[in-house]
Amino acid sequence: MKKDREYNPLFFLSERLEFPPIETANSEGLLAVGGDLSPERLLLAYQNGIFPWFNEDSLILWWSPDPRMVLFPNKIRISKSMKKVLASGQFTLTKNTCFEEVLLQCATVKRLGQQGTWITEDMKKAYLELHQTGLAKSYEVWQKGVLVGGLYGVDLGHVFCGESMFSTVSNASKFAFIHLAQELESKNYRVIDCQLHTKHLESLGAEEIPRNEFIKLLS
């Protein structure tokens, strides 16, 4: 079997709590298949630059893409229009008051060009359990008492691993993301892990860096 980066043999996880070296991921970033979504395995994954991403009818897939999309908190980009939104008082922000609802909204709110969701029932259960340990956190955006946006992710104490965000009114998810970045900058966090490139994240100041640089930031 060819052993170049694109054709590396796929690693199947067992019950043993381990992952293969991230350098063995294929060219798309797929590293391993199987295992479970226990809090212990999820924490080990995030600590090593790995995250789960799969569909409802799929085995658990584990990824470590190269390059990696990240946001350095001090590089958050706030447009003139968003500065007006931030100053307008139309939104209020809370943290960890309704993690499950944020998770459900991220799973169900339709996104342009996207069919279905990768936040499966098993993923919901896993991140709710991770939230109960204090590792998974949510930021909620409210407008006139109604939840209109938010995000959730895994907080490693020096790196925040963003998982998903949603918005039912314009700019609500941006509002949450900007506040997250500003808070993490004040706490000297190294980086926000955005995982994969999107134009939306790029417009907010996120950038791609080599995976080995991201791993150094995790250390």
PDB file of C-alpha atoms in Angstrom:
ATOM      1  CA  MET A   1       0.000   0.000   0.000  1.00  0.00           C
ATOM      2  CA  LYS A   2       1.241   3.490  -0.832  1.00  0.00           C
ATOM      3  CA  LYS A   3       2.396   5.382   2.214  1.00  0.00           C
ATOM      4  CA  ASP A   4       2.298   8.934   0.985  1.00  0.00           C
ATOM      5  CA  ARG A   5       0.175  11.443   2.832  1.00  0.00           C
ATOM      6  CA  GLU A   6      -2.870  10.999   0.644  1.00  0.00           C
ATOM      7  CA  TYR A   7      -2.994   7.205   0.820  1.00  0.00           C
ATOM      8  CA  ASN A   8      -2.064   6.512   4.429  1.00  0.00           C
ATOM      9  CA  PRO A   9      -3.839   3.433   5.799  1.00  0.00           C
ATOM     10  CA  LEU A  10      -6.896   4.442   7.831  1.00  0.00           C
ATOM     11  CA  PHE A  11      -6.565   3.836  11.575  1.00  0.00           C
ATOM     12  CA  PHE A  12      -9.505   2.112  13.299  1.00  0.00           C
ATOM     13  CA  LEU A  13      -9.854   2.954  16.997  1.00  0.00           C
ATOM     14  CA  SER A  14     -10.566   0.335  19.642  1.00  0.00           C
ATOM     15  CA  GLU A  15     -11.755   0.774  23.228  1.00  0.00           C
ATOM     16  CA  ARG A  16      -8.213   1.784  24.123  1.00  0.00           C
ATOM     17  CA  LEU A  17      -7.945   5.515  24.786  1.00  0.00           C
ATOM     18  CA  GLU A  18      -5.513   6.558  22.059  1.00  0.00           C
ATOM     19  CA  PHE A  19      -5.178   8.212  18.662  1.00  0.00           C
ATOM     20  CA  PRO A  20      -2.587   7.667  15.938  1.00  0.00           C
ATOM     21  CA  PRO A  21      -0.022  10.412  15.244  1.00  0.00           C
ATOM     22  CA  ILE A  22      -1.770  13.343  13.550  1.00  0.00           C
ATOM     23  CA  GLU A  23       0.854  13.256  10.784  1.00  0.00           C
ATOM     24  CA  THR A  24      -0.801  10.070   9.525  1.00  0.00           C
ATOM     25  CA  ALA A  25      -4.011  11.920   8.579  1.00  0.00           C
ATOM     26  CA  ASN A  26      -4.804  11.857   4.859  1.00  0.00           C
ATOM     27  CA  SER A  27      -4.730  14.927   2.619  1.00  0.00           C
ATOM     28  CA  GLU A  28      -8.267  15.907   3.676  1.00  0.00           C
ATOM     29  CA  GLY A  29      -7.393  15.631   7.356  1.00  0.00           C
ATOM     30  CA  LEU A  30      -9.148  12.344   8.126  1.00  0.00           C
ATOM     31  CA  LEU A  31      -7.153  10.612  10.851  1.00  0.00           C
ATOM     32  CA  ALA A  32      -9.134   7.739  12.333  1.00  0.00           C
ATOM     33  CA  VAL A  33     -12.480   5.927  12.460  1.00  0.00           C
ATOM     34  CA  GLY A  34     -14.456   4.463  15.341  1.00  0.00           C
ATOM     35  CA  GLY A  35     -13.926   4.627  19.073  1.00  0.00           C
ATOM     36  CA  ASP A  36     -16.477   6.454  21.185  1.00  0.00           C
ATOM     37  CA  LEU A  37     -17.521   9.962  22.236  1.00  0.00           C
ATOM     38  CA  SER A  38     -16.734   9.670  25.931  1.00  0.00           C
ATOM     39  CA  PRO A  39     -15.625  12.846  27.727  1.00  0.00           C
ATOM     40  CA  GLU A  40     -12.188  11.292  28.213  1.00  0.00           C
ATOM     41  CA  ARG A  41     -11.697  10.579  24.507  1.00  0.00           C
ATOM     42  CA  LEU A  42     -13.077  13.948  23.436  1.00  0.00           C
ATOM     43  CA  LEU A  43     -10.737  15.766  25.812  1.00  0.00           C
ATOM     44  CA  LEU A  44      -7.754  13.737  24.576  1.00  0.00           C
ATOM     45  CA  ALA A  45      -8.743  14.551  21.008  1.00  0.00           C
ATOM     46  CA  TYR A  46      -8.988  18.304  21.518  1.00  0.00           C
ATOM     47  CA  GLN A  47      -5.754  18.392  23.483  1.00  0.00           C
ATOM     48  CA  ASN A  48      -4.035  16.861  20.453  1.00  0.00           C
ATOM     49  CA  GLY A  49      -5.627  18.896  17.673  1.00  0.00           C
ATOM     50  CA  ILE A  50      -8.244  16.297  16.729  1.00  0.00           C
ATOM     51  CA  PHE A  51     -12.033  16.655  16.487  1.00  0.00           C
ATOM     52  CA  PRO A  52     -14.997  14.424  15.535  1.00  0.00           C
ATOM     53  CA  TRP A  53     -17.094  15.211  12.454  1.00  0.00           C
ATOM     54  CA  PHE A  54     -19.470  12.746  10.805  1.00  0.00           C
ATOM     55  CA  ASN A  55     -23.028  12.253   9.596  1.00  0.00           C
ATOM     56  CA  GLU A  56     -25.878  10.394  11.293  1.00  0.00           C
ATOM     57  CA  ASP A  57     -25.441   7.234   9.200  1.00  0.00           C
ATOM     58  CA  SER A  58     -21.630   7.195   9.450  1.00  0.00           C
ATOM     59  CA  LEU A  59     -19.062   5.712  11.773  1.00  0.00           C
ATOM     60  CA  ILE A  60     -17.353   8.226  14.073  1.00  0.00           C
ATOM     61  CA  LEU A  61     -14.746  10.055  12.009  1.00  0.00           C
ATOM     62  CA  TRP A  62     -11.820  11.913  13.599  1.00  0.00           C
ATOM     63  CA  TRP A  63     -10.052  14.784  11.825  1.00  0.00           C
ATOM     64  CA  SER A  64      -6.878  16.833  12.080  1.00  0.00           C
ATOM     65  CA  PRO A  65      -6.681  19.033   8.964  1.00  0.00           C
ATOM     66  CA  ASP A  66      -3.601  20.810   7.688  1.00  0.00           C
ATOM     67  CA  PRO A  67      -3.730  23.781   7.426  1.00  0.00           C
ATOM     68  CA  ARG A  68      -5.867  24.712  10.420  1.00  0.00           C
ATOM     69  CA  MET A  69      -8.317  27.629  10.551  1.00  0.00           C
ATOM     70  CA  VAL A  70      -7.809  29.712  13.697  1.00  0.00           C
ATOM     71  CA  LEU A  71      -8.497  33.155  15.079  1.00  0.00           C
ATOM     72  CA  PHE A  72      -5.950  34.908  17.227  1.00  0.00           C
ATOM     73  CA  PRO A  73      -8.240  36.822  19.636  1.00  0.00           C
ATOM     74  CA  ASN A  74      -6.409  40.125  19.165  1.00  0.00           C
ATOM     75  CA  LYS A  75      -7.014  39.880  15.405  1.00  0.00           C
ATOM     76  CA  ILE A  76     -10.809  39.846  15.559  1.00  0.00           C
ATOM     77  CA  ARG A  77     -12.092  41.994  12.712  1.00  0.00           C
ATOM     78  CA  ILE A  78     -15.064  44.222  13.527  1.00  0.00           C
ATOM     79  CA  SER A  79     -16.661  46.050  10.617  1.00  0.00           C
ATOM     80  CA  LYS A  80     -18.142  49.535  10.953  1.00  0.00           C
ATOM     81  CA  SER A  81     -21.644  48.081  10.729  1.00  0.00           C
ATOM     82  CA  MET A  82     -20.893  45.572  13.505  1.00  0.00           C
ATOM     83  CA  LYS A  83     -19.478  48.323  15.702  1.00  0.00           C
ATOM     84  CA  LYS A  84     -22.869  50.007  15.401  1.00  0.00           C
ATOM     85  CA  VAL A  85     -24.617  46.744  16.286  1.00  0.00           C
ATOM     86  CA  LEU A  86     -22.377  46.272  19.343  1.00  0.00           C
ATOM     87  CA  ALA A  87     -23.132  49.803  20.513  1.00  0.00           C
ATOM     88  CA  SER A  88     -26.859  49.672  19.777  1.00  0.00           C
ATOM     89  CA  GLY A  89     -27.899  47.529  22.721  1.00  0.00           C
ATOM     90  CA  GLN A  90     -30.181  45.410  20.543  1.00  0.00           C
ATOM     91  CA  PHE A  91     -28.521  42.208  21.786  1.00  0.00           C
ATOM     92  CA  THR A  92     -27.557  40.925  25.219  1.00  0.00           C
ATOM     93  CA  LEU A  93     -25.086  38.117  25.941  1.00  0.00           C
ATOM     94  CA  THR A  94     -25.117  35.328  28.516  1.00  0.00           C
ATOM     95  CA  LYS A  95     -22.858  32.328  29.120  1.00  0.00           C
ATOM     96  CA  ASN A  96     -23.797  28.734  29.939  1.00  0.00           C
ATOM     97  CA  THR A  97     -27.415  29.545  30.764  1.00  0.00           C
ATOM     98  CA  CYS A  98     -28.954  27.253  28.113  1.00  0.00           C
ATOM     99  CA  PHE A  99     -26.223  25.093  26.614  1.00  0.00           C
ATOM    100  CA  GLU A 100     -28.649  22.411  25.437  1.00  0.00           C
ATOM    101  CA  GLU A 101     -30.824  24.914  23.569  1.00  0.00           C
ATOM    102  CA  VAL A 102     -27.784  26.391  21.811  1.00  0.00           C
ATOM    103  CA  LEU A 103     -26.730  22.871  20.834  1.00  0.00           C
ATOM    104  CA  LEU A 104     -30.204  22.089  19.462  1.00  0.00           C
ATOM    105  CA  GLN A 105     -30.355  25.346  17.520  1.00  0.00           C
ATOM    106  CA  CYS A 106     -26.918  24.708  15.991  1.00  0.00           C
ATOM    107  CA  ALA A 107     -28.198  21.304  14.883  1.00  0.00           C
ATOM    108  CA  THR A 108     -31.483  22.510  13.382  1.00  0.00           C
ATOM    109  CA  VAL A 109     -31.047  26.049  12.008  1.00  0.00           C
ATOM    110  CA  LYS A 110     -30.697  25.817   8.228  1.00  0.00           C
ATOM    111  CA  ARG A 111     -27.563  27.241   6.628  1.00  0.00           C
ATOM    112  CA  LEU A 112     -27.126  28.383   3.046  1.00  0.00           C
ATOM    113  CA  GLY A 113     -25.600  25.639   0.895  1.00  0.00           C
ATOM    114  CA  GLN A 114     -25.762  23.020   3.650  1.00  0.00           C
ATOM    115  CA  GLN A 115     -28.050  20.021   3.801  1.00  0.00           C
ATOM    116  CA  GLY A 116     -28.645  18.193   7.052  1.00  0.00           C
ATOM    117  CA  THR A 117     -26.421  18.416  10.095  1.00  0.00           C
ATOM    118  CA  TRP A 118     -23.307  16.756  11.475  1.00  0.00           C
ATOM    119  CA  ILE A 119     -24.575  17.305  15.054  1.00  0.00           C
ATOM    120  CA  THR A 120     -26.079  13.847  15.464  1.00  0.00           C
ATOM    121  CA  GLU A 121     -28.004  12.559  18.464  1.00  0.00           C
ATOM    122  CA  ASP A 122     -24.847  10.873  19.734  1.00  0.00           C
ATOM    123  CA  MET A 123     -22.941  14.149  19.364  1.00  0.00           C
ATOM    124  CA  LYS A 124     -25.621  16.008  21.311  1.00  0.00           C
ATOM    125  CA  LYS A 125     -25.400  13.527  24.172  1.00  0.00           C
ATOM    126  CA  ALA A 126     -21.604  13.648  24.138  1.00  0.00           C
ATOM    127  CA  TYR A 127     -21.321  17.438  24.308  1.00  0.00           C
ATOM    128  CA  LEU A 128     -24.049  17.715  26.930  1.00  0.00           C
ATOM    129  CA  GLU A 129     -21.999  15.324  29.043  1.00  0.00           C
ATOM    130  CA  LEU A 130     -18.874  17.347  28.315  1.00  0.00           C
ATOM    131  CA  HIS A 131     -20.751  20.502  29.343  1.00  0.00           C
ATOM    132  CA  GLN A 132     -21.623  18.876  32.666  1.00  0.00           C
ATOM    133  CA  THR A 133     -17.907  18.422  33.324  1.00  0.00           C
ATOM    134  CA  GLY A 134     -17.376  22.164  32.723  1.00  0.00           C
ATOM    135  CA  LEU A 135     -15.333  21.724  29.534  1.00  0.00           C
ATOM    136  CA  ALA A 136     -17.979  22.504  26.909  1.00  0.00           C
ATOM    137  CA  LYS A 137     -19.370  26.043  27.121  1.00  0.00           C
ATOM    138  CA  SER A 138     -21.966  28.131  25.352  1.00  0.00           C
ATOM    139  CA  TYR A 139     -22.435  31.811  24.601  1.00  0.00           C
ATOM    140  CA  GLU A 140     -26.035  32.909  24.092  1.00  0.00           C
ATOM    141  CA  VAL A 141     -27.382  36.001  22.320  1.00  0.00           C
ATOM    142  CA  TRP A 142     -30.795  37.389  23.239  1.00  0.00           C
ATOM    143  CA  GLN A 143     -33.087  39.933  21.659  1.00  0.00           C
ATOM    144  CA  LYS A 144     -36.124  41.056  23.665  1.00  0.00           C
ATOM    145  CA  GLY A 145     -35.917  37.912  25.771  1.00  0.00           C
ATOM    146  CA  VAL A 146     -35.694  35.537  22.800  1.00  0.00           C
ATOM    147  CA  LEU A 147     -32.660  33.377  22.020  1.00  0.00           C
ATOM    148  CA  VAL A 148     -31.577  34.508  18.539  1.00  0.00           C
ATOM    149  CA  GLY A 149     -27.976  33.328  18.284  1.00  0.00           C
ATOM    150  CA  GLY A 150     -25.078  31.661  20.007  1.00  0.00           C
ATOM    151  CA  LEU A 151     -22.141  29.319  19.830  1.00  0.00           C
ATOM    152  CA  TYR A 152     -20.573  26.473  21.763  1.00  0.00           C
ATOM    153  CA  GLY A 153     -17.170  24.885  22.035  1.00  0.00           C
ATOM    154  CA  VAL A 154     -14.606  23.200  24.242  1.00  0.00           C
ATOM    155  CA  ASP A 155     -12.560  25.360  26.612  1.00  0.00           C
ATOM    156  CA  LEU A 156      -9.045  24.031  27.243  1.00  0.00           C
ATOM    157  CA  GLY A 157      -8.058  26.978  29.438  1.00  0.00           C
ATOM    158  CA  HIS A 158      -5.656  28.533  26.927  1.00  0.00           C
ATOM    159  CA  VAL A 159      -7.308  27.542  23.649  1.00  0.00           C
ATOM    160  CA  PHE A 160     -11.039  27.650  22.870  1.00  0.00           C
ATOM    161  CA  CYS A 161     -12.117  25.024  20.354  1.00  0.00           C
ATOM    162  CA  GLY A 162     -15.167  26.361  18.566  1.00  0.00           C
ATOM    163  CA  GLU A 163     -17.661  23.750  17.430  1.00  0.00           C
ATOM    164  CA  SER A 164     -20.679  25.487  15.933  1.00  0.00           C
ATOM    165  CA  MET A 165     -22.699  28.686  15.996  1.00  0.00           C
ATOM    166  CA  PHE A 166     -26.176  29.710  14.870  1.00  0.00           C
ATOM    167  CA  SER A 167     -28.187  32.815  14.160  1.00  0.00           C
ATOM    168  CA  THR A 168     -31.889  33.352  13.551  1.00  0.00           C
ATOM    169  CA  VAL A 169     -31.535  37.121  13.066  1.00  0.00           C
ATOM    170  CA  SER A 170     -28.829  39.036  11.245  1.00  0.00           C
ATOM    171  CA  ASN A 171     -25.521  39.516  13.103  1.00  0.00           C
ATOM    172  CA  ALA A 172     -26.447  37.505  16.218  1.00  0.00           C
ATOM    173  CA  SER A 173     -23.754  34.844  15.798  1.00  0.00           C
ATOM    174  CA  LYS A 174     -21.187  37.534  14.928  1.00  0.00           C
ATOM    175  CA  PHE A 175     -22.141  39.301  18.153  1.00  0.00           C
ATOM    176  CA  ALA A 176     -21.403  36.114  20.136  1.00  0.00           C
ATOM    177  CA  PHE A 177     -18.141  35.414  18.305  1.00  0.00           C
ATOM    178  CA  ILE A 178     -16.809  38.944  18.749  1.00  0.00           C
ATOM    179  CA  HIS A 179     -17.580  38.900  22.462  1.00  0.00           C
ATOM    180  CA  LEU A 180     -15.909  35.499  22.766  1.00  0.00           C
ATOM    181  CA  ALA A 181     -12.757  36.808  21.090  1.00  0.00           C
ATOM    182  CA  GLN A 182     -12.662  39.949  23.229  1.00  0.00           C
ATOM    183  CA  GLU A 183     -13.107  37.972  26.443  1.00  0.00           C
ATOM    184  CA  LEU A 184     -10.437  35.441  25.503  1.00  0.00           C
ATOM    185  CA  GLU A 185      -8.015  38.210  24.564  1.00  0.00           C
ATOM    186  CA  SER A 186      -8.493  39.748  28.011  1.00  0.00           C
ATOM    187  CA  LYS A 187      -7.713  36.329  29.544  1.00  0.00           C
ATOM    188  CA  ASN A 188      -4.588  35.836  27.400  1.00  0.00           C
ATOM    189  CA  TYR A 189      -5.899  32.835  25.475  1.00  0.00           C
ATOM    190  CA  ARG A 190      -3.581  31.858  22.651  1.00  0.00           C
ATOM    191  CA  VAL A 191      -6.086  31.113  19.928  1.00  0.00           C
ATOM    192  CA  ILE A 192      -9.641  30.134  18.961  1.00  0.00           C
ATOM    193  CA  ASP A 193      -9.696  26.921  16.942  1.00  0.00           C
ATOM    194  CA  CYS A 194     -12.104  27.349  14.020  1.00  0.00           C
ATOM    195  CA  GLN A 195     -11.107  23.988  12.489  1.00  0.00           C
ATOM    196  CA  LEU A 196     -11.951  24.509   8.801  1.00  0.00           C
ATOM    197  CA  HIS A 197     -11.900  27.496   6.449  1.00  0.00           C
ATOM    198  CA  THR A 198     -15.076  29.421   5.688  1.00  0.00           C
ATOM    199  CA  LYS A 199     -15.422  32.850   4.112  1.00  0.00           C
ATOM    200  CA  HIS A 200     -17.576  33.911   7.064  1.00  0.00           C
ATOM    201  CA  LEU A 201     -14.817  33.147   9.568  1.00  0.00           C
ATOM    202  CA  GLU A 202     -12.222  34.731   7.313  1.00  0.00           C
ATOM    203  CA  SER A 203     -14.283  37.925   7.235  1.00  0.00           C
ATOM    204  CA  LEU A 204     -14.050  38.013  11.036  1.00  0.00           C
ATOM    205  CA  GLY A 205     -10.255  37.778  11.012  1.00  0.00           C
ATOM    206  CA  ALA A 206      -9.671  34.031  11.137  1.00  0.00           C
ATOM    207  CA  GLU A 207      -6.751  32.637   9.137  1.00  0.00           C
ATOM    208  CA  GLU A 208      -5.178  29.332   8.161  1.00  0.00           C
ATOM    209  CA  ILE A 209      -1.922  28.259   9.780  1.00  0.00           C
ATOM    210  CA  PRO A 210       0.161  25.073   9.407  1.00  0.00           C
ATOM    211  CA  ARG A 211      -1.035  22.249  11.633  1.00  0.00           C
ATOM    212  CA  ASN A 212       2.325  21.962  13.388  1.00  0.00           C
ATOM    213  CA  GLU A 213       2.063  25.618  14.445  1.00  0.00           C
ATOM    214  CA  PHE A 214      -1.406  24.968  15.830  1.00  0.00           C
ATOM    215  CA  ILE A 215      -0.115  21.982  17.810  1.00  0.00           C
ATOM    216  CA  LYS A 216       2.549  24.217  19.361  1.00  0.00           C
ATOM    217  CA  LEU A 217      -0.199  26.611  20.470  1.00  0.00           C
ATOM    218  CA  LEU A 218      -2.011  23.673  22.090  1.00  0.00           C
ATOM    219  CA  SER A 219       1.046  22.584  24.053  1.00  0.00           C
TER     220      SER A 219
END
